[in-house]
Each structure stands twice: as C-alpha cells, then as structure tokens.
JSON list of C-alpha atoms and ligand atoms in Angstrom, two decimals:
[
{"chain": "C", "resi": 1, "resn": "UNK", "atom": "CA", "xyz": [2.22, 153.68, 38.16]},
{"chain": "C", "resi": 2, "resn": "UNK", "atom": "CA", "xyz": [3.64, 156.46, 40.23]},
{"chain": "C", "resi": 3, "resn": "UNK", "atom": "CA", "xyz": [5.09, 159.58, 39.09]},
{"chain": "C", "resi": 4, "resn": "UNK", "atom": "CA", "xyz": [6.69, 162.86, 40.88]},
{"chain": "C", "resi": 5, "resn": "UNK", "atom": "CA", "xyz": [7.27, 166.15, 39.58]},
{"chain": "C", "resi": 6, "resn": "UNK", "atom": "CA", "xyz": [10.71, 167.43, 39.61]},
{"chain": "C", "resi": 7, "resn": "UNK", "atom": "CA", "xyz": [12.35, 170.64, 38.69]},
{"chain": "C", "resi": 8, "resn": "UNK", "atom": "CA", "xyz": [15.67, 171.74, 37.68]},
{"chain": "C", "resi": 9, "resn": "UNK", "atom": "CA", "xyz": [16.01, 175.29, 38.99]},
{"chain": "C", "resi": 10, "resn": "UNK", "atom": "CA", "xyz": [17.32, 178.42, 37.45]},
{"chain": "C", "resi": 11, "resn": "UNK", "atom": "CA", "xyz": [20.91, 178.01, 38.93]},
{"chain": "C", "resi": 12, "resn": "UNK", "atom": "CA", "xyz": [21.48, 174.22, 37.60]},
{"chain": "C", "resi": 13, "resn": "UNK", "atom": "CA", "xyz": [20.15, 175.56, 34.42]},
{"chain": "C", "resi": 14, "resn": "UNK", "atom": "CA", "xyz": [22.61, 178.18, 34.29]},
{"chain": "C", "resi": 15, "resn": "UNK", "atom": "CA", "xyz": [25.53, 176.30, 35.59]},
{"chain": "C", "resi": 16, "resn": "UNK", "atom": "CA", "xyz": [25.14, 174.00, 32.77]},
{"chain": "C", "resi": 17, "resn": "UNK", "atom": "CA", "xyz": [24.17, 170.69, 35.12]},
{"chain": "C", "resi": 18, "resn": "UNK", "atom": "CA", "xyz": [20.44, 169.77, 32.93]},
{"chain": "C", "resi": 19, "resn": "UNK", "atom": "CA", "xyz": [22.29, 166.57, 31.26]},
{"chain": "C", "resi": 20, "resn": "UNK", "atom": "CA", "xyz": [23.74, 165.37, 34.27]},
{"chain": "C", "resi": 21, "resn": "UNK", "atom": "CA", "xyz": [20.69, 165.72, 36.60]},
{"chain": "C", "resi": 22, "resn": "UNK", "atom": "CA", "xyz": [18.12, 164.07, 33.88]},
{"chain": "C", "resi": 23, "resn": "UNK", "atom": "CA", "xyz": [20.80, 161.36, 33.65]},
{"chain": "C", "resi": 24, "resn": "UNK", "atom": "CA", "xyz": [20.79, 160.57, 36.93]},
{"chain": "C", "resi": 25, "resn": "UNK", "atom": "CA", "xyz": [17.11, 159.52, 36.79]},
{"chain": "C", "resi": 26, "resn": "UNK", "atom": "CA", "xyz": [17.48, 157.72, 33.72]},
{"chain": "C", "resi": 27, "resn": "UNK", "atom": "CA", "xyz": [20.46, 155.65, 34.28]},
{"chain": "C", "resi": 28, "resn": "UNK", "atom": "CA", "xyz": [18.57, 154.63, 37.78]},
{"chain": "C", "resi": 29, "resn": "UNK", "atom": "CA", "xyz": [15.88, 153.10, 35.28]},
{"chain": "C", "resi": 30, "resn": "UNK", "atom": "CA", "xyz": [13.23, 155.67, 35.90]},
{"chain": "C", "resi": 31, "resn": "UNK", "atom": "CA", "xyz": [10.81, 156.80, 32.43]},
{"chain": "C", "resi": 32, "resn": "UNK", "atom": "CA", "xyz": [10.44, 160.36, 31.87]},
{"chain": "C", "resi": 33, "resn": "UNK", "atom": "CA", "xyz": [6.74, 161.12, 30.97]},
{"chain": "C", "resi": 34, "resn": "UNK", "atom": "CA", "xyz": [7.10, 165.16, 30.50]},
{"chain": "C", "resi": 35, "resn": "UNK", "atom": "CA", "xyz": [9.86, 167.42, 30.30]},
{"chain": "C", "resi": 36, "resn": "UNK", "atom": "CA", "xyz": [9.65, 171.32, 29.31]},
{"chain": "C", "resi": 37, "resn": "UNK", "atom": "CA", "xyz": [12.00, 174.45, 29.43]},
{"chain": "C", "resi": 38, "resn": "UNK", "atom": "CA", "xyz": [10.41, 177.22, 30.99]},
{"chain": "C", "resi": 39, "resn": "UNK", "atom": "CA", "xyz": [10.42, 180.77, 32.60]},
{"chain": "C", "resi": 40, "resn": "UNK", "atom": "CA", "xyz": [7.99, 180.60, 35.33]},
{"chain": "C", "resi": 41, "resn": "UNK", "atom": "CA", "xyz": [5.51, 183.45, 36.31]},
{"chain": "C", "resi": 42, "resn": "UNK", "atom": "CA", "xyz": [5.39, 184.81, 39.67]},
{"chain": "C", "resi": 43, "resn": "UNK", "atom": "CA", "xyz": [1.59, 184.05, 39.93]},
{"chain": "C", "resi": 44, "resn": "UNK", "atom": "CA", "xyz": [2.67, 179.81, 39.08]},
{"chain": "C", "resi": 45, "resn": "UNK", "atom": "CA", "xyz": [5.48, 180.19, 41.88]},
{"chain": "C", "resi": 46, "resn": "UNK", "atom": "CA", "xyz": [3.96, 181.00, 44.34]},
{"chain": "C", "resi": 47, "resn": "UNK", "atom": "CA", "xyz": [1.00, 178.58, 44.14]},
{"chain": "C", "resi": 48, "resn": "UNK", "atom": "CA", "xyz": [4.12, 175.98, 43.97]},
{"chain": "C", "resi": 49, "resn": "UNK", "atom": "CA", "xyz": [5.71, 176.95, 47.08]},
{"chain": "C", "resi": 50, "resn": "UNK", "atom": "CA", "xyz": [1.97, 178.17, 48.79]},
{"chain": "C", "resi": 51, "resn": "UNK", "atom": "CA", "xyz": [2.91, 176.09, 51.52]},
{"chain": "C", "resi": 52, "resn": "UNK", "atom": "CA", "xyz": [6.12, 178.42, 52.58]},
{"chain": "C", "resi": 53, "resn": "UNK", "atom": "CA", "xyz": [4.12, 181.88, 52.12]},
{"chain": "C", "resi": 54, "resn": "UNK", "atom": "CA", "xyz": [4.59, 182.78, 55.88]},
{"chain": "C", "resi": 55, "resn": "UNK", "atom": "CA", "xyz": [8.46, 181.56, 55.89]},
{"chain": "C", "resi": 56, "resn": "UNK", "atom": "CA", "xyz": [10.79, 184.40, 55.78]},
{"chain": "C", "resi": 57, "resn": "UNK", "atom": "CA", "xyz": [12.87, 183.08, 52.44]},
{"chain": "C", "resi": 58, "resn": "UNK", "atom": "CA", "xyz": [9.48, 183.23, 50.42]},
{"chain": "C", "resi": 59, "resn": "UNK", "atom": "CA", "xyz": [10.22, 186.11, 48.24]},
{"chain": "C", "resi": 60, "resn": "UNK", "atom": "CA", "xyz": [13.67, 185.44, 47.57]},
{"chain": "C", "resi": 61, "resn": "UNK", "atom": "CA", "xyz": [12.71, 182.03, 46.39]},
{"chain": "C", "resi": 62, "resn": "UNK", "atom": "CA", "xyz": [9.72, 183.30, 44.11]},
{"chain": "C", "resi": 63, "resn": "UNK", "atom": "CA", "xyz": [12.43, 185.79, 43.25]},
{"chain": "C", "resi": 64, "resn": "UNK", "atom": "CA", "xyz": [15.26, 183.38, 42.23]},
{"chain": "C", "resi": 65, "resn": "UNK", "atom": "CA", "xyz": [12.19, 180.87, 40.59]},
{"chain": "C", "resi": 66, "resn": "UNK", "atom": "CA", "xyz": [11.37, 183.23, 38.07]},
{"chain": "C", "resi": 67, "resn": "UNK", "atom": "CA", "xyz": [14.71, 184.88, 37.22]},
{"chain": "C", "resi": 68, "resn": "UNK", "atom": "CA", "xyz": [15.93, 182.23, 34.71]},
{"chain": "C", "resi": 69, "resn": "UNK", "atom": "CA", "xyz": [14.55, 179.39, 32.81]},
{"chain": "C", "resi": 70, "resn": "UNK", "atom": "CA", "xyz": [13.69, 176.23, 35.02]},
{"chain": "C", "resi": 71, "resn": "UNK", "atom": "CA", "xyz": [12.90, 172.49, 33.56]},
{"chain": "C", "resi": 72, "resn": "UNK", "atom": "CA", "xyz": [9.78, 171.06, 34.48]},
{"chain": "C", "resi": 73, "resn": "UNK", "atom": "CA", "xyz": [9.77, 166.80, 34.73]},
{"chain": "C", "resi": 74, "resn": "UNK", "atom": "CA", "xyz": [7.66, 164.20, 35.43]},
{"chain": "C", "resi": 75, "resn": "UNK", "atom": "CA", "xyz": [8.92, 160.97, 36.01]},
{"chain": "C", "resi": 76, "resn": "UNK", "atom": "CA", "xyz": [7.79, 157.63, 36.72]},
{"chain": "C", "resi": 77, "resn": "UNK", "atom": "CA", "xyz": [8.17, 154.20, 38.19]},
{"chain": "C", "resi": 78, "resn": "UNK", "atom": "CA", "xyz": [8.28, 152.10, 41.05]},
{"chain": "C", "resi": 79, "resn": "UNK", "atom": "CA", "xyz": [9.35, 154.34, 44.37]},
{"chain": "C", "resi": 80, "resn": "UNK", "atom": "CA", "xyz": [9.79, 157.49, 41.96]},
{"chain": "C", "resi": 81, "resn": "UNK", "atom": "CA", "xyz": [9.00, 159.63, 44.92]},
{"chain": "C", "resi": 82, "resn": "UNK", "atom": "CA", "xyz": [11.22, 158.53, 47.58]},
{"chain": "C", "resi": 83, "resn": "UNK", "atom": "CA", "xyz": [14.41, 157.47, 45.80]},
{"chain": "C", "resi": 84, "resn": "UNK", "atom": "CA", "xyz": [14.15, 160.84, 43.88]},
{"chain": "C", "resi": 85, "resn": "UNK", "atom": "CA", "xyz": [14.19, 162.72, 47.46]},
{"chain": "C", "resi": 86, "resn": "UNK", "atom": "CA", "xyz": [17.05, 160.47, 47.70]},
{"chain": "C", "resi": 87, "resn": "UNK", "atom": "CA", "xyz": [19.08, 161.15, 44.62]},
{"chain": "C", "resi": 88, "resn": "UNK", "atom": "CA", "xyz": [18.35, 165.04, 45.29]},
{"chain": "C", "resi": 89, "resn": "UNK", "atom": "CA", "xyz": [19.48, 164.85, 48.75]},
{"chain": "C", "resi": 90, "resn": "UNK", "atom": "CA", "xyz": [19.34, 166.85, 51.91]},
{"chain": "C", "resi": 91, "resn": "UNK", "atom": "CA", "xyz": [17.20, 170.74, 51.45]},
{"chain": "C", "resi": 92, "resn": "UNK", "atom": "CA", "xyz": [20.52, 172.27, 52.77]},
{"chain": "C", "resi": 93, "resn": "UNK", "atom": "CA", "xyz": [23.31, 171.00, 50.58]},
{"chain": "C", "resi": 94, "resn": "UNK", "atom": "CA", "xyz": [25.53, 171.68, 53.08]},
{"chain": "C", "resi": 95, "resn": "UNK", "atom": "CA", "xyz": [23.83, 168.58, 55.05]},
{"chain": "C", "resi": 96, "resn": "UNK", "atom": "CA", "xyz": [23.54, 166.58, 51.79]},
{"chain": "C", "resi": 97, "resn": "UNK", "atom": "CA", "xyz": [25.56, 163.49, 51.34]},
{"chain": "C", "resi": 98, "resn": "UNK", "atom": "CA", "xyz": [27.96, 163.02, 48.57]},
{"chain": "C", "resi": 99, "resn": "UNK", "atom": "CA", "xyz": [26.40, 161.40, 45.42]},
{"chain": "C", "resi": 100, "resn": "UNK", "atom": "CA", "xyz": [23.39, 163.31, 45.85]},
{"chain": "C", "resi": 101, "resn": "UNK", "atom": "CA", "xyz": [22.81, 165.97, 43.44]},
{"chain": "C", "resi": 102, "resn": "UNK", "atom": "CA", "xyz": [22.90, 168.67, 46.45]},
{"chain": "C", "resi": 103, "resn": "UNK", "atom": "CA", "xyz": [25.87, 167.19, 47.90]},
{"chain": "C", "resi": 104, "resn": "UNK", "atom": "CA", "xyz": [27.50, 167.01, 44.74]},
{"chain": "C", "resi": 105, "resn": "UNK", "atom": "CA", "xyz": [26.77, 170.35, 43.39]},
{"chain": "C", "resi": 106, "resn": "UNK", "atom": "CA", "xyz": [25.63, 172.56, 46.31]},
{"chain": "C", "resi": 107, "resn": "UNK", "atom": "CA", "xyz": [26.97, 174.68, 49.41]},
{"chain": "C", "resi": 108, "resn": "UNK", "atom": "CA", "xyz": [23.78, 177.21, 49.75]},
{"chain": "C", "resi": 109, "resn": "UNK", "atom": "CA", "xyz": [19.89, 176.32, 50.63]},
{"chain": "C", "resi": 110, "resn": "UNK", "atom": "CA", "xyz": [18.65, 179.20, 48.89]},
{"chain": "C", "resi": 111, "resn": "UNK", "atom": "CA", "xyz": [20.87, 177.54, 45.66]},
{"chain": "C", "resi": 112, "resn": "UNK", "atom": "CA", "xyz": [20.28, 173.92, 46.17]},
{"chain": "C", "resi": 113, "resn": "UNK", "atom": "CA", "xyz": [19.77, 172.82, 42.34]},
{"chain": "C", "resi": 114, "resn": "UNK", "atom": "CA", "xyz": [16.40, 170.99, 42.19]},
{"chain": "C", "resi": 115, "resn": "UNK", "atom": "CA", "xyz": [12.83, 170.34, 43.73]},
{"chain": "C", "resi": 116, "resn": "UNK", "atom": "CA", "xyz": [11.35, 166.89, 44.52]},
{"chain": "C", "resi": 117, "resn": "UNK", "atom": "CA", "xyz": [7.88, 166.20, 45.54]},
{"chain": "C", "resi": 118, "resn": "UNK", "atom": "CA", "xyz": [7.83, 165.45, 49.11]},
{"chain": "C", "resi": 119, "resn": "UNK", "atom": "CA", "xyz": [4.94, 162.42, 48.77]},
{"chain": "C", "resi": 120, "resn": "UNK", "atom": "CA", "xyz": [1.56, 161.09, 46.80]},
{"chain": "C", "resi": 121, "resn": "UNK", "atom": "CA", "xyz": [-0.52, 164.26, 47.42]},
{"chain": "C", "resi": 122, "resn": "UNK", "atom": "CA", "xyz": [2.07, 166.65, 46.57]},
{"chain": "C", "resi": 123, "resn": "UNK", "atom": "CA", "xyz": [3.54, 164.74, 43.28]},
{"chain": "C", "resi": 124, "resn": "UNK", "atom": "CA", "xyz": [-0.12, 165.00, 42.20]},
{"chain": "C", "resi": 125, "resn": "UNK", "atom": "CA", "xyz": [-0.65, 168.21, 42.84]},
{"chain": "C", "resi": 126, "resn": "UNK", "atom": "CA", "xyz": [2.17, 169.31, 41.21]},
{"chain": "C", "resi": 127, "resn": "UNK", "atom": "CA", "xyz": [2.26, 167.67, 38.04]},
{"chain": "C", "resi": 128, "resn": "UNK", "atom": "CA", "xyz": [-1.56, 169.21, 37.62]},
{"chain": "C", "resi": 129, "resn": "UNK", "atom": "CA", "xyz": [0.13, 172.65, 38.16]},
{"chain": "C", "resi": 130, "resn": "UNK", "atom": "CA", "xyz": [2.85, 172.12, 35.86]},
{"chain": "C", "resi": 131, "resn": "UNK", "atom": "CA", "xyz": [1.68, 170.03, 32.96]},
{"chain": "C", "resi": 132, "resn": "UNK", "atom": "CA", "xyz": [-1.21, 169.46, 30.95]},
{"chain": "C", "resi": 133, "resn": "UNK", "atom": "CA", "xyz": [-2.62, 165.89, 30.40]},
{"chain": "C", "resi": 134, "resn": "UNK", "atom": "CA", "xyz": [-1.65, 166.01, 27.18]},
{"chain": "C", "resi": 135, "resn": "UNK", "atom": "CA", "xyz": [1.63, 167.23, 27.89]},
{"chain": "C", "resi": 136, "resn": "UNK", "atom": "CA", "xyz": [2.55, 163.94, 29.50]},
{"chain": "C", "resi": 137, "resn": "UNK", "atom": "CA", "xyz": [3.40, 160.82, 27.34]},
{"chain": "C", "resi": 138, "resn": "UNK", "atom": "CA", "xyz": [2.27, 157.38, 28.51]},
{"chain": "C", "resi": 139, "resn": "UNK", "atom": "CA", "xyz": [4.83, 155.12, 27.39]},
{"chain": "C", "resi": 140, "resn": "UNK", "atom": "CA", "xyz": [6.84, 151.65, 28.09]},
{"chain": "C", "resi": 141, "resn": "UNK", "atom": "CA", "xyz": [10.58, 151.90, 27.93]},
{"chain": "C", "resi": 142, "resn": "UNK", "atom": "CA", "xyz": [11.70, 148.62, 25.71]},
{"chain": "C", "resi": 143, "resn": "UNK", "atom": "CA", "xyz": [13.98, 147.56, 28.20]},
{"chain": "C", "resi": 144, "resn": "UNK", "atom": "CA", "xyz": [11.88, 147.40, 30.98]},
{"chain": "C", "resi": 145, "resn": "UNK", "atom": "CA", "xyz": [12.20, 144.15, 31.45]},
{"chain": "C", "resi": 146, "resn": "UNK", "atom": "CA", "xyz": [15.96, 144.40, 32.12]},
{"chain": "C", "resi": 147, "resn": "UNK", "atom": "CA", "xyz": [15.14, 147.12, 34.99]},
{"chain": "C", "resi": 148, "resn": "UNK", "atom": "CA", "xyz": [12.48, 145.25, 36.87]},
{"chain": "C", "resi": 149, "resn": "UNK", "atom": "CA", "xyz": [11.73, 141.55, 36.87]},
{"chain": "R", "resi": 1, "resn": "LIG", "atom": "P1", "xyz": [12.85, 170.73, 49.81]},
{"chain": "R", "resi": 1, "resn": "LIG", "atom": "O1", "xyz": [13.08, 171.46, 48.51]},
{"chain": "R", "resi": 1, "resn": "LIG", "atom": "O2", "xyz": [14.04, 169.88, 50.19]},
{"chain": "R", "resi": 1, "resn": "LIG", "atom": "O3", "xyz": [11.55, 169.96, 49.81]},
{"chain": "R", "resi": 1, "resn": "LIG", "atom": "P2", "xyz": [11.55, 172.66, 51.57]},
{"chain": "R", "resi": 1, "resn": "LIG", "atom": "O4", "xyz": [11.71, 172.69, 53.04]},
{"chain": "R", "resi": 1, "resn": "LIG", "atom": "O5", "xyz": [10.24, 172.19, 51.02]},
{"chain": "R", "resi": 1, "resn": "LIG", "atom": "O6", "xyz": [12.77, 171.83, 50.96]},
{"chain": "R", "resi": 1, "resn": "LIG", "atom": "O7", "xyz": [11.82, 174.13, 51.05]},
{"chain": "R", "resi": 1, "resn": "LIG", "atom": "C1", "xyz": [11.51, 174.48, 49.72]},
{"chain": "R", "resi": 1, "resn": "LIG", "atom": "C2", "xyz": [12.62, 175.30, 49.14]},
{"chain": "R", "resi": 1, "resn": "LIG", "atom": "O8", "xyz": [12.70, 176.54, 49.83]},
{"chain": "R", "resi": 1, "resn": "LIG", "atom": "C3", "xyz": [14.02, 174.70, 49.31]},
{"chain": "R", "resi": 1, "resn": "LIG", "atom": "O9", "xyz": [14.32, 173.74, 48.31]},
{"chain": "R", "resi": 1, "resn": "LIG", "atom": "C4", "xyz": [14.88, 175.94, 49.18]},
{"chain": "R", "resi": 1, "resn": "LIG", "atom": "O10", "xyz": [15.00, 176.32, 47.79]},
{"chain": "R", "resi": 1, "resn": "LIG", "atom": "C5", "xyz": [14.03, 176.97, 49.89]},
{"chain": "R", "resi": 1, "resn": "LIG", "atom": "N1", "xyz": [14.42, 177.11, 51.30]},
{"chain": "R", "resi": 1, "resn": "LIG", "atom": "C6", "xyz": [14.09, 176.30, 52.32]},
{"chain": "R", "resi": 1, "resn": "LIG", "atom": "N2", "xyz": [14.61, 176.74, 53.48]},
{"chain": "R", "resi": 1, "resn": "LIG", "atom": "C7", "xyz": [15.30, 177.86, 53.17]},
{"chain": "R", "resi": 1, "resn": "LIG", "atom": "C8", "xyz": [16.08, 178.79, 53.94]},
{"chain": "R", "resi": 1, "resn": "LIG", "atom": "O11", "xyz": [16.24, 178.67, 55.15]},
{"chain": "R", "resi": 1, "resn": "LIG", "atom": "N3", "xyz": [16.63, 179.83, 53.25]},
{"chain": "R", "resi": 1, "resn": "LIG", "atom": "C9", "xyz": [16.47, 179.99, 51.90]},
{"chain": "R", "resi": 1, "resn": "LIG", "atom": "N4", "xyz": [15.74, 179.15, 51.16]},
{"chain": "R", "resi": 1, "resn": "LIG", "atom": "C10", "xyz": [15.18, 178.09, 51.77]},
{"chain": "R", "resi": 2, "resn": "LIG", "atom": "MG1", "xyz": [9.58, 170.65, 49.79]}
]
C-alpha cells in the first residue's frame, strides 16, 4: 500500500493549524500509520532537504526547521502521494489555490506550512529518515469499506 511522509512545520505548529491539517487527510479517507512531535536537529535537516544544499534559501530553511517543534506523519492509501501534493498545494502559497492548505493559510515560501513527498523514491526515503519500523503501525481502518469499494 503506498505511504508518504508529511510534515507539519514549525510555523503551522505555532499558529495552532496541527488539527486542521491532520484532518484534512483523514476526512479525505487516508490512514495515518505514524505521527510524532518533534524538535529536529540540524544534522536530520539537512539530510531532509540534501537535495537544496547549493540553493541560496538552504540555511534559512535548516534554520526555521529546527527552531520549533515540527510533526512528523506517515500516511497511507491509494494515491497518498499525489493527492497529498494536492491538498498541500503550490511551494509558493502565493501561487497556491484556495482549499489547499498553502492557499488557505499561506502568503510566504519560506512559511508555507507543510512538506509533501514529491514521489515513490522520495516518500521512501523519507519515512526511513524520520521513523523507525516500529514506529509505524500497520493497521485497517474499520470503515474502509465505506472509503473504497
Ligand atoms: P516543496 O516543499 O513544494 O516540495 P521544494 O521546491 O522542494 O518545494 O522546496 C523545499 C522547501 O524549501 C519549500 O517547501 C520551502 O520551505 C523552501 N523554499 C523553496 N524555495 C524557496 C525560496 O525561494 N525561498 C525560501 N524558501 C524556499
Ligand atoms: Mg520538495
């Protein structure tokens, strides 16, 4: 089944916007498998965002990463990856449409709420640099049945 790794960053966390975000995912009919609060070293942000080291907003972002609790997820289902992109919206939330969580919440890239996997390789990646095995629960919501046929 596939599963992304998302990540409520410090500035949703401090504006108070956890329940609504993790709602968003559930209501869609998505299962969370892991979920954790925590303050990230600089050593695990910048392996996250490795693949910006040369950009010129690197520091700032390892900088605003590890300033303030973030919440680690891993969700699952059919199309996880993509229709969470989707529901997260456009990197600048100035170009994010309305009903995303950007859009709805954002007006700055370098404060844009959330990280979404970008495909396969990445989702993997990231949920072995965020959780443990055994920090992920394999599980079957009861309802699933109601969500897809
Ligand atoms: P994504 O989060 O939509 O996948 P990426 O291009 O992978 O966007 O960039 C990773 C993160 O780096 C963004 O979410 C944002 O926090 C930050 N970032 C990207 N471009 C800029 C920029 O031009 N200025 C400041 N921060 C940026
Ligand atoms: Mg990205």
């Amino acid at each position: 089944m596939e599963r992304t790794f998302l990540m409520i960053k410090p500035d949703a966390v401090q504006r108070g916007l956890v329940g609504d975000i993790i709602k968003r995912f559930e209501t869609k009919g998505f299962t969370l498998v892991g979920l954790k609060l925590l303050s990230v070293s600089r050593e695990l942000a910048e392996k996250h965002y490795d693949v910006h080291r040369e950009r010129p907003f690197f520091q700032g972002l390892v900088e605003f990463i590890v300033s303030s609790p973030v919440v680690a997820m891993v969700w699952e289902g059919d199309g996880v990856i993509a229709s969470a992109r989707k529901i997260i919206g456009a990197t600048n939330p100035l170009n994010a449409e309305p009903g995303t969580i950007r859009g709805d919440y954002g007006i700055n890239v370098g404060r844009n709420l959330i990280h979404g996997s970008d495909g396969p390789e990445t989702a993997a990646s990231e949920i072995a640099l965020w959780f443990k095995p055994e920090e992920l629960s394999n599980w079957q919501l009861t309802n699933k049945a109601w969500i897809v046929e």
